């Protein structure tokens, strides 16, 4: 994220939680939520990026640092 000029706690925050889907026998997955703050949204807009492109960048980085098997067990969301 720093490569995009975004600073943690200034431009975005990260929340870790567990997503539970009660419709599927309490199916649970670890969840990472990247919440963009107003300054982060402005910076992304200035660079011509949106939440989908940011998510794509995060996923590309995640694939470089961990296996697909591990990523298949984690939900990642950008708000």
Coordinates of C-alpha atoms in Angstrom, one line a residue:
X1 CA 0.0 0.0 0.0
X2 CA 2.9 2.3 0.7
X3 CA 3.9 1.8 -3.0
X4 CA 0.7 3.6 -3.9
X5 CA 1.4 6.4 -1.5
X6 CA -1.1 5.2 1.1
X7 CA -0.2 5.4 4.8
X8 CA -1.8 3.0 7.3
X9 CA -4.0 4.7 9.9
X10 CA -3.8 7.9 7.8
X11 CA -5.3 6.7 4.5
X12 CA -6.6 3.3 5.4
X13 CA -7.2 0.9 8.3
X14 CA -7.1 -2.9 8.3
X15 CA -9.7 -5.0 10.3
X16 CA -9.2 -8.7 10.9
X17 CA -12.3 -10.7 11.7
X18 CA -14.1 -14.0 10.9
X19 CA -16.9 -14.2 8.4
X20 CA -19.6 -16.7 9.5
X21 CA -22.3 -17.9 7.2
X22 CA -25.0 -19.6 9.3
X23 CA -26.8 -20.8 6.2
X24 CA -23.9 -23.3 5.5
X25 CA -23.5 -25.0 8.9
X26 CA -21.6 -22.1 10.5
X27 CA -19.1 -22.0 7.6
X28 CA -16.2 -19.7 8.8
X29 CA -13.4 -18.0 7.0
X30 CA -10.8 -15.5 8.2
X31 CA -11.6 -12.1 6.8
X32 CA -9.3 -9.1 6.1
X33 CA -11.1 -5.8 5.4
X34 CA -9.1 -2.8 4.1
X35 CA -11.2 0.3 4.9
X36 CA -10.2 3.4 2.9
X37 CA -10.4 6.7 4.7
X38 CA -11.3 9.9 2.9
X39 CA -7.6 10.8 2.3
X40 CA -7.0 7.4 0.9
X41 CA -9.9 7.6 -1.5
X42 CA -8.6 11.0 -2.7
X43 CA -5.1 9.7 -3.3
X44 CA -6.5 6.7 -5.2
X45 CA -8.7 9.0 -7.3
X46 CA -5.7 11.2 -8.1
X47 CA -3.8 8.1 -9.4
X48 CA -6.8 7.0 -11.4
X49 CA -7.4 3.9 -9.2
X50 CA -10.6 2.6 -7.6
X51 CA -11.4 -0.1 -5.0
X52 CA -11.3 -2.9 -7.6
X53 CA -7.9 -2.0 -8.9
X54 CA -6.6 -1.7 -5.3
X55 CA -8.0 -5.1 -4.5
X56 CA -6.3 -6.5 -7.5
X57 CA -3.0 -5.0 -6.4
X58 CA -3.5 -6.5 -2.9
X59 CA -4.3 -9.9 -4.4
X60 CA -1.2 -9.8 -6.7
X61 CA 1.0 -9.0 -3.7
X62 CA -0.7 -11.8 -1.6
X63 CA -0.1 -14.3 -4.4
X64 CA 3.6 -13.4 -4.3
X65 CA 3.9 -14.0 -0.6
X66 CA 1.6 -17.0 0.1
X67 CA 0.2 -20.0 -1.6
X68 CA -3.1 -20.2 -3.5
X69 CA -4.3 -22.9 -0.9
X70 CA -3.9 -20.4 1.9
X71 CA -5.5 -17.6 0.0
X72 CA -8.5 -19.8 -0.8
X73 CA -9.2 -19.9 2.9
X74 CA -9.1 -16.1 3.4
X75 CA -11.7 -13.4 2.4
X76 CA -10.2 -10.1 1.4
X77 CA -12.4 -7.0 1.0
X78 CA -11.8 -3.3 0.2
X79 CA -14.4 -0.9 1.5

